Amino acid sequence: MENGDVSPLNNCQTKEAKRLCIYDVGTKLNTPDQYDIGGTYTKDESDLWFFCSTSLCPGYQYLLNIFVCHRKPGNISVGISASDVLKYKVNIGSVTNNVLPSSLSWQTLRAVEADEINHVRTFCFTEMDMVRMKYETLIIPLSIVWEPKCLVLESVIKRVKVKHDFGDLLSNEDNKDLELKTPSGRTYKIHRLVMAAHSPVLRNAIKNLKDNSLFLDINDRDLELLLKFMYTGTIRNVSELNCIHLLEMAGKFELRSLFLYMQNVIKTQITVENAMDIAVISEKYKLEDMQKNIFQFVKEHPQVLNTPSWKKLNDINLTKKLLENIYEDSI
């Protein structure tokens, strides 16, 4: 066991984290469930806890889904192996380890409250990989930056979307294990794992189900839009959609990935009429990057302060921050 190993047997310091160690990985992948990986700390204070879930997809594709639980609010940048291809084996004592490539894929994750959970990455393994790993340990290269100065870059978001595009699964009826019902009476068959990975709200609802059916009070068009985003990581023709409505749906289901996506899209959709409505949402969900864009827009378009949305604004904290930003150069 080394200092940078994240495992149940090691109190790894967050700044020193270099590897996720998943013991007996073959058995875990063959037994779909949720498993603890281990935590990271600052001295003796717990910062993060990593865990994984496993599932079997059509064509005997074994999914290993990595999640992180934030023990306290804050932002982290996580770099994790960008490849599913097993690179080599190393022997440490009597334990054989399978190692994934060291090239990292980065994303920034935000927790507004303690114990929030974010999806980090999904790895996909074949039957041949399963034979190779069997009862061995999987080592996944990892790096963590606590409170990064720069949040997610658009190029990073694009790479993450490509890596997590499960669009083919949406149209494939095999192994769909959950039905979503809407007020119209329509039924949508989906994978509960995909729902649970994206939305804490849906994850809690699924946990309490007594059968394989879940009713959602949402219209068919909005549900189809959300399903497309959850499975593909993107929204087609997003410029033609109501950005405020999308943000409200992201808030309703706590879709942090949709918030991140919209923070980049919203820059092209701010208008004098909707600027304050977007500002209210950004304040409610602590979307700092989006709020900075809104404040700059208002500063450049003072006519926003003549709109009905501004006149009915009753959020004192948001009003104070907005005025401080507008007049910062004259203070």
mmCIF file of C-alpha atoms in Angstrom:
data_model
loop_
_atom_site.group_PDB
_atom_site.id
_atom_site.type_symbol
_atom_site.label_atom_id
_atom_site.label_comp_id
_atom_site.label_asym_id
_atom_site.label_seq_id
_atom_site.Cartn_x
_atom_site.Cartn_y
_atom_site.Cartn_z
ATOM 1 C CA MET A 1 0.000 0.000 0.000
ATOM 2 C CA GLU A 2 1.442 3.384 -1.052
ATOM 3 C CA ASN A 3 0.640 6.917 0.174
ATOM 4 C CA GLY A 4 -1.216 7.835 -3.021
ATOM 5 C CA ASP A 5 -3.531 4.794 -2.992
ATOM 6 C CA VAL A 6 -7.235 5.453 -2.419
ATOM 7 C CA SER A 7 -8.632 2.305 -0.821
ATOM 8 C CA PRO A 8 -10.486 1.216 2.345
ATOM 9 C CA LEU A 9 -7.108 0.251 3.829
ATOM 10 C CA ASN A 10 -5.380 3.620 3.445
ATOM 11 C CA ASN A 11 -6.142 7.136 4.727
ATOM 12 C CA CYS A 12 -4.909 8.845 1.568
ATOM 13 C CA GLN A 13 -4.301 12.588 1.679
ATOM 14 C CA THR A 14 -6.358 14.392 -0.992
ATOM 15 C CA LYS A 15 -3.368 16.253 -2.435
ATOM 16 C CA GLU A 16 -1.384 13.005 -2.677
ATOM 17 C CA ALA A 17 -4.061 10.858 -4.353
ATOM 18 C CA LYS A 18 -2.644 9.020 -7.383
ATOM 19 C CA ARG A 19 -4.675 5.816 -7.769
ATOM 20 C CA LEU A 20 -8.077 4.283 -7.097
ATOM 21 C CA CYS A 21 -7.611 0.665 -5.985
ATOM 22 C CA ILE A 22 -10.597 -1.605 -6.560
ATOM 23 C CA TYR A 23 -10.047 -5.036 -5.019
ATOM 24 C CA ASP A 24 -11.508 -8.234 -6.467
ATOM 25 C CA VAL A 25 -12.786 -6.236 -9.438
ATOM 26 C CA GLY A 26 -13.847 -9.256 -11.501
ATOM 27 C CA THR A 27 -16.220 -10.458 -8.802
ATOM 28 C CA LYS A 28 -17.661 -6.962 -8.387
ATOM 29 C CA LEU A 29 -18.346 -6.624 -12.119
ATOM 30 C CA ASN A 30 -20.008 -10.051 -12.162
ATOM 31 C CA THR A 31 -22.205 -9.082 -9.202
ATOM 32 C CA PRO A 32 -24.056 -5.821 -10.016
ATOM 33 C CA ASP A 33 -24.173 -3.742 -6.842
ATOM 34 C CA GLN A 34 -22.629 -0.711 -5.150
ATOM 35 C CA TYR A 35 -19.155 -0.969 -3.575
ATOM 36 C CA ASP A 36 -16.990 1.362 -1.503
ATOM 37 C CA ILE A 37 -13.553 2.215 -2.904
ATOM 38 C CA GLY A 38 -12.050 4.486 -0.271
ATOM 39 C CA GLY A 39 -11.662 8.092 0.856
ATOM 40 C CA THR A 40 -9.247 11.002 0.846
ATOM 41 C CA TYR A 41 -8.415 13.321 3.713
ATOM 42 C CA THR A 42 -6.748 16.554 4.745
ATOM 43 C CA LYS A 43 -4.851 15.413 7.814
ATOM 44 C CA ASP A 44 -7.595 13.514 9.685
ATOM 45 C CA GLU A 45 -10.523 15.427 8.192
ATOM 46 C CA SER A 46 -12.521 13.563 5.545
ATOM 47 C CA ASP A 47 -12.754 15.354 2.175
ATOM 48 C CA LEU A 48 -14.056 12.806 -0.339
ATOM 49 C CA TRP A 49 -15.347 9.253 -0.469
ATOM 50 C CA PHE A 50 -15.234 7.248 -3.704
ATOM 51 C CA PHE A 51 -17.542 4.357 -4.494
ATOM 52 C CA CYS A 52 -18.596 2.446 -7.593
ATOM 53 C CA SER A 53 -21.590 0.620 -8.992
ATOM 54 C CA THR A 54 -21.472 -2.190 -11.527
ATOM 55 C CA SER A 55 -23.889 -3.389 -14.194
ATOM 56 C CA LEU A 56 -24.100 -5.603 -17.257
ATOM 57 C CA CYS A 57 -25.148 -4.051 -20.577
ATOM 58 C CA PRO A 58 -26.192 -5.641 -23.899
ATOM 59 C CA GLY A 59 -23.425 -7.560 -25.660
ATOM 60 C CA TYR A 60 -21.780 -8.531 -22.347
ATOM 61 C CA GLN A 61 -20.346 -5.084 -21.758
ATOM 62 C CA TYR A 62 -19.499 -4.666 -18.071
ATOM 63 C CA LEU A 63 -19.874 -1.124 -16.731
ATOM 64 C CA LEU A 64 -17.897 0.189 -13.795
ATOM 65 C CA ASN A 65 -19.387 3.531 -12.700
ATOM 66 C CA ILE A 66 -17.215 5.710 -10.461
ATOM 67 C CA PHE A 67 -18.847 8.217 -8.094
ATOM 68 C CA VAL A 68 -17.504 10.623 -5.475
ATOM 69 C CA CYS A 69 -19.273 11.815 -2.317
ATOM 70 C CA HIS A 70 -18.178 15.292 -1.179
ATOM 71 C CA ARG A 71 -17.886 15.341 2.597
ATOM 72 C CA LYS A 72 -18.101 19.150 2.553
ATOM 73 C CA PRO A 73 -19.152 21.850 0.056
ATOM 74 C CA GLY A 74 -16.635 23.013 -2.526
ATOM 75 C CA ASN A 75 -15.182 22.496 -5.984
ATOM 76 C CA ILE A 76 -12.722 19.847 -7.082
ATOM 77 C CA SER A 77 -11.066 19.047 -10.386
ATOM 78 C CA VAL A 78 -10.728 15.299 -10.900
ATOM 79 C CA GLY A 79 -8.415 13.716 -13.425
ATOM 80 C CA ILE A 80 -9.049 10.008 -13.988
ATOM 81 C CA SER A 81 -7.749 7.503 -16.535
ATOM 82 C CA ALA A 82 -9.137 8.400 -19.957
ATOM 83 C CA SER A 83 -9.023 4.831 -21.286
ATOM 84 C CA ASP A 84 -10.880 1.549 -20.738
ATOM 85 C CA VAL A 85 -7.971 -0.474 -22.146
ATOM 86 C CA LEU A 86 -6.065 -2.527 -19.559
ATOM 87 C CA LYS A 87 -2.435 -1.519 -19.929
ATOM 88 C CA TYR A 88 -0.391 -4.002 -17.932
ATOM 89 C CA LYS A 89 -0.173 -6.055 -14.748
ATOM 90 C CA VAL A 90 2.038 -5.457 -11.764
ATOM 91 C CA ASN A 91 2.563 -7.660 -8.730
ATOM 92 C CA ILE A 92 2.716 -6.113 -5.284
ATOM 93 C CA GLY A 93 3.430 -8.864 -2.776
ATOM 94 C CA SER A 94 0.915 -11.620 -3.410
ATOM 95 C CA VAL A 95 -1.593 -9.286 -5.128
ATOM 96 C CA THR A 96 -1.832 -8.955 -8.922
ATOM 97 C CA ASN A 97 -2.943 -5.549 -10.177
ATOM 98 C CA ASN A 98 -4.370 -4.537 -13.547
ATOM 99 C CA VAL A 99 -3.495 -0.939 -14.422
ATOM 100 C CA LEU A 100 -5.344 1.471 -16.698
ATOM 101 C CA PRO A 101 -3.378 4.051 -18.759
ATOM 102 C CA SER A 102 -2.042 7.123 -16.945
ATOM 103 C CA SER A 103 -3.401 9.648 -19.454
ATOM 104 C CA LEU A 104 -6.121 11.556 -17.547
ATOM 105 C CA SER A 105 -9.501 12.977 -18.513
ATOM 106 C CA TRP A 106 -10.389 16.029 -16.389
ATOM 107 C CA GLN A 107 -13.641 17.493 -15.147
ATOM 108 C CA THR A 108 -14.605 19.916 -12.404
ATOM 109 C CA LEU A 109 -17.256 18.881 -9.875
ATOM 110 C CA ARG A 110 -19.132 21.148 -7.494
ATOM 111 C CA ALA A 111 -20.888 20.327 -4.223
ATOM 112 C CA VAL A 112 -23.198 22.977 -2.774
ATOM 113 C CA GLU A 113 -23.904 20.934 0.357
ATOM 114 C CA ALA A 114 -22.100 18.245 2.317
ATOM 115 C CA ASP A 115 -22.542 14.645 1.149
ATOM 116 C CA GLU A 116 -23.519 15.544 -2.405
ATOM 117 C CA ILE A 117 -22.648 12.835 -4.929
ATOM 118 C CA ASN A 118 -21.217 13.341 -8.422
ATOM 119 C CA HIS A 119 -20.636 10.855 -11.217
ATOM 120 C CA VAL A 120 -16.929 10.823 -12.145
ATOM 121 C CA ARG A 121 -16.595 8.349 -15.028
ATOM 122 C CA THR A 122 -17.927 5.090 -16.459
ATOM 123 C CA PHE A 123 -15.487 2.413 -17.637
ATOM 124 C CA CYS A 124 -16.619 -0.343 -19.995
ATOM 125 C CA PHE A 125 -14.965 -3.782 -19.984
ATOM 126 C CA THR A 126 -15.362 -6.810 -22.252
ATOM 127 C CA GLU A 127 -15.675 -10.503 -21.444
ATOM 128 C CA MET A 128 -11.986 -10.886 -22.293
ATOM 129 C CA ASP A 129 -11.172 -8.202 -19.726
ATOM 130 C CA MET A 130 -13.225 -10.103 -17.175
ATOM 131 C CA VAL A 131 -11.231 -13.284 -17.796
ATOM 132 C CA ARG A 132 -8.023 -11.313 -17.436
ATOM 133 C CA MET A 133 -8.965 -9.532 -14.199
ATOM 134 C CA LYS A 134 -10.901 -12.316 -12.458
ATOM 135 C CA TYR A 135 -10.142 -11.974 -8.708
ATOM 136 C CA GLU A 136 -7.468 -9.314 -9.119
ATOM 137 C CA THR A 137 -7.168 -5.616 -8.238
ATOM 138 C CA LEU A 138 -7.832 -2.787 -10.697
ATOM 139 C CA ILE A 139 -5.693 0.348 -10.385
ATOM 140 C CA ILE A 140 -7.137 3.505 -11.928
ATOM 141 C CA PRO A 141 -4.774 6.523 -12.163
ATOM 142 C CA LEU A 142 -6.248 9.558 -10.404
ATOM 143 C CA SER A 143 -5.407 13.159 -9.551
ATOM 144 C CA ILE A 144 -7.391 15.666 -7.462
ATOM 145 C CA VAL A 145 -7.134 19.455 -7.275
ATOM 146 C CA TRP A 146 -9.072 20.966 -4.365
ATOM 147 C CA GLU A 147 -10.782 24.329 -5.057
ATOM 148 C CA PRO A 148 -9.292 24.805 -8.551
ATOM 149 C CA LYS A 149 -8.874 28.400 -9.691
ATOM 150 C CA CYS A 150 -10.359 27.655 -13.110
ATOM 151 C CA LEU A 151 -13.630 25.758 -13.568
ATOM 152 C CA VAL A 152 -14.545 23.479 -16.468
ATOM 153 C CA LEU A 153 -13.305 24.458 -19.913
ATOM 154 C CA GLU A 154 -15.653 24.008 -22.859
ATOM 155 C CA SER A 155 -13.155 21.650 -24.515
ATOM 156 C CA VAL A 156 -13.197 19.433 -21.433
ATOM 157 C CA ILE A 157 -16.988 19.310 -21.447
ATOM 158 C CA LYS A 158 -16.940 18.207 -25.088
ATOM 159 C CA ARG A 159 -14.509 15.385 -24.305
ATOM 160 C CA VAL A 160 -16.606 14.227 -21.348
ATOM 161 C CA LYS A 161 -19.756 14.207 -23.481
ATOM 162 C CA VAL A 162 -18.085 12.051 -26.109
ATOM 163 C CA LYS A 163 -16.897 9.569 -23.484
ATOM 164 C CA HIS A 164 -20.354 9.282 -21.907
ATOM 165 C CA ASP A 165 -22.551 9.022 -24.998
ATOM 166 C CA PHE A 166 -24.887 6.079 -24.420
ATOM 167 C CA GLY A 167 -27.314 7.124 -27.148
ATOM 168 C CA ASP A 168 -27.406 3.621 -28.628
ATOM 169 C CA LEU A 169 -28.614 2.252 -25.290
ATOM 170 C CA LEU A 170 -31.609 4.603 -25.370
ATOM 171 C CA SER A 171 -32.916 3.081 -28.603
ATOM 172 C CA ASN A 172 -31.998 -0.491 -27.589
ATOM 173 C CA GLU A 173 -34.761 -2.190 -25.583
ATOM 174 C CA ASP A 174 -32.496 -4.859 -24.081
ATOM 175 C CA ASN A 175 -31.908 -4.791 -20.308
ATOM 176 C CA LYS A 176 -34.102 -1.744 -19.682
ATOM 177 C CA ASP A 177 -35.217 -2.288 -16.108
ATOM 178 C CA LEU A 178 -37.367 0.754 -15.258
ATOM 179 C CA GLU A 179 -40.552 2.301 -16.639
ATOM 180 C CA LEU A 180 -41.198 6.034 -16.419
ATOM 181 C CA LYS A 181 -44.843 7.092 -16.621
ATOM 182 C CA THR A 182 -46.071 10.616 -17.410
ATOM 183 C CA PRO A 183 -49.432 12.378 -16.878
ATOM 184 C CA SER A 184 -50.303 11.701 -20.540
ATOM 185 C CA GLY A 185 -50.265 7.960 -19.834
ATOM 186 C CA ARG A 186 -47.170 7.286 -21.947
ATOM 187 C CA THR A 187 -44.546 4.850 -20.684
ATOM 188 C CA TYR A 188 -40.799 5.109 -21.311
ATOM 189 C CA LYS A 189 -38.507 2.140 -20.677
ATOM 190 C CA ILE A 190 -35.046 3.158 -19.493
ATOM 191 C CA HIS A 191 -32.022 1.930 -17.505
ATOM 192 C CA ARG A 192 -32.311 2.824 -13.837
ATOM 193 C CA LEU A 193 -28.509 3.017 -13.600
ATOM 194 C CA VAL A 194 -28.425 5.923 -16.057
ATOM 195 C CA MET A 195 -31.098 7.772 -14.072
ATOM 196 C CA ALA A 196 -29.337 7.163 -10.767
ATOM 197 C CA ALA A 197 -25.965 8.272 -12.111
ATOM 198 C CA HIS A 198 -27.240 11.687 -13.229
ATOM 199 C CA SER A 199 -29.895 12.738 -10.715
ATOM 200 C CA PRO A 200 -29.865 12.456 -6.895
ATOM 201 C CA VAL A 201 -33.613 13.169 -6.968
ATOM 202 C CA LEU A 202 -34.341 10.235 -9.280
ATOM 203 C CA ARG A 203 -31.812 8.047 -7.450
ATOM 204 C CA ASN A 204 -33.720 8.527 -4.172
ATOM 205 C CA ALA A 205 -37.053 7.931 -5.903
ATOM 206 C CA ILE A 206 -35.781 4.700 -7.452
ATOM 207 C CA LYS A 207 -34.501 3.458 -4.092
ATOM 208 C CA ASN A 208 -38.005 3.710 -2.624
ATOM 209 C CA LEU A 209 -39.785 1.921 -5.477
ATOM 210 C CA LYS A 210 -41.780 -1.207 -4.716
ATOM 211 C CA ASP A 211 -41.896 -2.199 -8.391
ATOM 212 C CA ASN A 212 -40.218 -1.225 -11.670
ATOM 213 C CA SER A 213 -42.484 1.736 -12.443
ATOM 214 C CA LEU A 214 -41.954 5.417 -11.554
ATOM 215 C CA PHE A 215 -44.430 8.258 -12.184
ATOM 216 C CA LEU A 216 -42.924 11.646 -13.086
ATOM 217 C CA ASP A 217 -45.010 14.814 -13.151
ATOM 218 C CA ILE A 218 -43.439 16.122 -16.344
ATOM 219 C CA ASN A 219 -44.720 16.450 -19.888
ATOM 220 C CA ASP A 220 -43.609 14.016 -22.578
ATOM 221 C CA ARG A 221 -41.538 16.549 -24.532
ATOM 222 C CA ASP A 222 -39.515 17.580 -21.477
ATOM 223 C CA LEU A 223 -38.953 13.975 -20.401
ATOM 224 C CA GLU A 224 -37.742 12.997 -23.873
ATOM 225 C CA LEU A 225 -35.355 15.957 -23.790
ATOM 226 C CA LEU A 226 -33.984 14.935 -20.392
ATOM 227 C CA LEU A 227 -33.564 11.313 -21.454
ATOM 228 C CA LYS A 228 -31.634 12.371 -24.550
ATOM 229 C CA PHE A 229 -29.333 14.499 -22.413
ATOM 230 C CA MET A 230 -28.796 11.798 -19.771
ATOM 231 C CA TYR A 231 -27.913 9.194 -22.378
ATOM 232 C CA THR A 232 -25.892 11.366 -24.783
ATOM 233 C CA GLY A 233 -24.601 14.293 -22.698
ATOM 234 C CA THR A 234 -25.868 16.869 -25.185
ATOM 235 C CA ILE A 235 -29.028 18.570 -26.462
ATOM 236 C CA ARG A 236 -29.638 19.018 -30.168
ATOM 237 C CA ASN A 237 -30.694 22.469 -31.404
ATOM 238 C CA VAL A 238 -30.312 23.834 -27.872
ATOM 239 C CA SER A 239 -30.269 27.414 -29.201
ATOM 240 C CA GLU A 240 -33.913 26.973 -30.233
ATOM 241 C CA LEU A 241 -35.047 25.946 -26.742
ATOM 242 C CA ASN A 242 -36.039 28.023 -23.718
ATOM 243 C CA CYS A 243 -32.831 28.190 -21.667
ATOM 244 C CA ILE A 244 -34.651 29.256 -18.488
ATOM 245 C CA HIS A 245 -36.963 26.254 -18.737
ATOM 246 C CA LEU A 246 -33.949 23.951 -19.136
ATOM 247 C CA LEU A 247 -32.296 25.454 -16.057
ATOM 248 C CA GLU A 248 -35.478 24.986 -14.044
ATOM 249 C CA MET A 249 -35.618 21.313 -15.056
ATOM 250 C CA ALA A 250 -31.958 20.921 -14.100
ATOM 251 C CA GLY A 251 -32.809 22.347 -10.697
ATOM 252 C CA LYS A 252 -35.881 20.154 -10.248
ATOM 253 C CA PHE A 253 -33.892 16.957 -10.804
ATOM 254 C CA GLU A 254 -30.527 18.284 -9.482
ATOM 255 C CA LEU A 255 -28.816 17.568 -12.789
ATOM 256 C CA ARG A 256 -25.386 19.068 -12.145
ATOM 257 C CA SER A 257 -24.150 17.898 -15.554
ATOM 258 C CA LEU A 258 -26.962 19.860 -17.266
ATOM 259 C CA PHE A 259 -26.066 22.935 -15.225
ATOM 260 C CA LEU A 260 -22.450 22.645 -16.398
ATOM 261 C CA TYR A 261 -23.598 22.218 -19.992
ATOM 262 C CA MET A 262 -25.922 25.219 -19.785
ATOM 263 C CA GLN A 263 -23.260 27.461 -18.236
ATOM 264 C CA ASN A 264 -21.520 27.418 -21.604
ATOM 265 C CA VAL A 265 -24.679 27.549 -23.721
ATOM 266 C CA ILE A 266 -26.283 30.376 -21.769
ATOM 267 C CA LYS A 267 -23.671 32.907 -22.915
ATOM 268 C CA THR A 268 -25.298 33.004 -26.350
ATOM 269 C CA GLN A 269 -28.882 33.213 -25.025
ATOM 270 C CA ILE A 270 -28.796 36.111 -22.558
ATOM 271 C CA THR A 271 -31.141 38.932 -23.520
ATOM 272 C CA VAL A 272 -32.248 42.166 -21.852
ATOM 273 C CA GLU A 273 -35.611 40.539 -21.125
ATOM 274 C CA ASN A 274 -34.361 37.262 -19.563
ATOM 275 C CA ALA A 275 -31.120 38.395 -17.885
ATOM 276 C CA MET A 276 -32.614 38.872 -14.405
ATOM 277 C CA ASP A 277 -34.575 35.606 -14.577
ATOM 278 C CA ILE A 278 -31.324 33.770 -15.328
ATOM 279 C CA ALA A 279 -29.567 35.711 -12.549
ATOM 280 C CA VAL A 280 -32.178 34.522 -10.028
ATOM 281 C CA ILE A 281 -31.644 30.893 -11.050
ATOM 282 C CA SER A 282 -27.849 31.276 -10.918
ATOM 283 C CA GLU A 283 -28.118 32.622 -7.369
ATOM 284 C CA LYS A 284 -30.528 29.881 -6.269
ATOM 285 C CA TYR A 285 -28.231 27.064 -7.455
ATOM 286 C CA LYS A 286 -24.880 28.824 -6.817
ATOM 287 C CA LEU A 287 -23.833 28.820 -10.494
ATOM 288 C CA GLU A 288 -20.924 31.206 -10.148
ATOM 289 C CA ASP A 289 -19.649 31.131 -13.734
ATOM 290 C CA MET A 290 -23.113 31.748 -15.117
ATOM 291 C CA GLN A 291 -23.653 34.577 -12.652
ATOM 292 C CA LYS A 292 -20.430 36.296 -13.721
ATOM 293 C CA ASN A 293 -21.635 36.244 -17.330
ATOM 294 C CA ILE A 294 -24.999 37.701 -16.316
ATOM 295 C CA PHE A 295 -23.425 40.474 -14.237
ATOM 296 C CA GLN A 296 -21.135 41.434 -17.116
ATOM 297 C CA PHE A 297 -24.109 41.477 -19.497
ATOM 298 C CA VAL A 298 -26.108 43.760 -17.181
ATOM 299 C CA LYS A 299 -23.095 46.038 -16.838
ATOM 300 C CA GLU A 300 -22.927 46.372 -20.623
ATOM 301 C CA HIS A 301 -26.725 46.605 -21.036
ATOM 302 C CA PRO A 302 -28.054 48.885 -18.243
ATOM 303 C CA GLN A 303 -31.527 48.807 -19.837
ATOM 304 C CA VAL A 304 -31.945 45.492 -17.979
ATOM 305 C CA LEU A 305 -32.688 47.645 -14.903
ATOM 306 C CA ASN A 306 -35.854 48.889 -16.609
ATOM 307 C CA THR A 307 -37.358 45.425 -17.123
ATOM 308 C CA PRO A 308 -40.259 43.994 -15.066
ATOM 309 C CA SER A 309 -37.990 41.203 -13.797
ATOM 310 C CA TRP A 310 -35.629 43.718 -12.214
ATOM 311 C CA LYS A 311 -38.462 45.749 -10.694
ATOM 312 C CA LYS A 312 -39.973 42.710 -8.982
ATOM 313 C CA LEU A 313 -36.628 41.306 -7.766
ATOM 314 C CA ASN A 314 -36.756 40.784 -3.990
ATOM 315 C CA ASP A 315 -33.501 38.886 -3.414
ATOM 316 C CA ILE A 316 -31.435 41.324 -1.354
ATOM 317 C CA ASN A 317 -28.197 39.338 -1.587
ATOM 318 C CA LEU A 318 -28.418 39.039 -5.387
ATOM 319 C CA THR A 319 -29.281 42.742 -5.729
ATOM 320 C CA LYS A 320 -26.285 43.704 -3.605
ATOM 321 C CA LYS A 321 -23.877 41.523 -5.594
ATOM 322 C CA LEU A 322 -25.220 42.803 -8.893
ATOM 323 C CA LEU A 323 -24.904 46.489 -7.948
ATOM 324 C CA GLU A 324 -21.410 45.942 -6.507
ATOM 325 C CA ASN A 325 -20.383 44.383 -9.815
ATOM 326 C CA ILE A 326 -21.891 47.185 -11.898
ATOM 327 C CA TYR A 327 -20.232 49.940 -9.897
ATOM 328 C CA GLU A 328 -16.976 48.180 -8.921
ATOM 329 C CA ASP A 329 -14.859 50.457 -11.143
ATOM 330 C CA SER A 330 -16.185 53.590 -9.478
ATOM 331 C CA ILE A 331 -15.738 52.408 -5.877
#
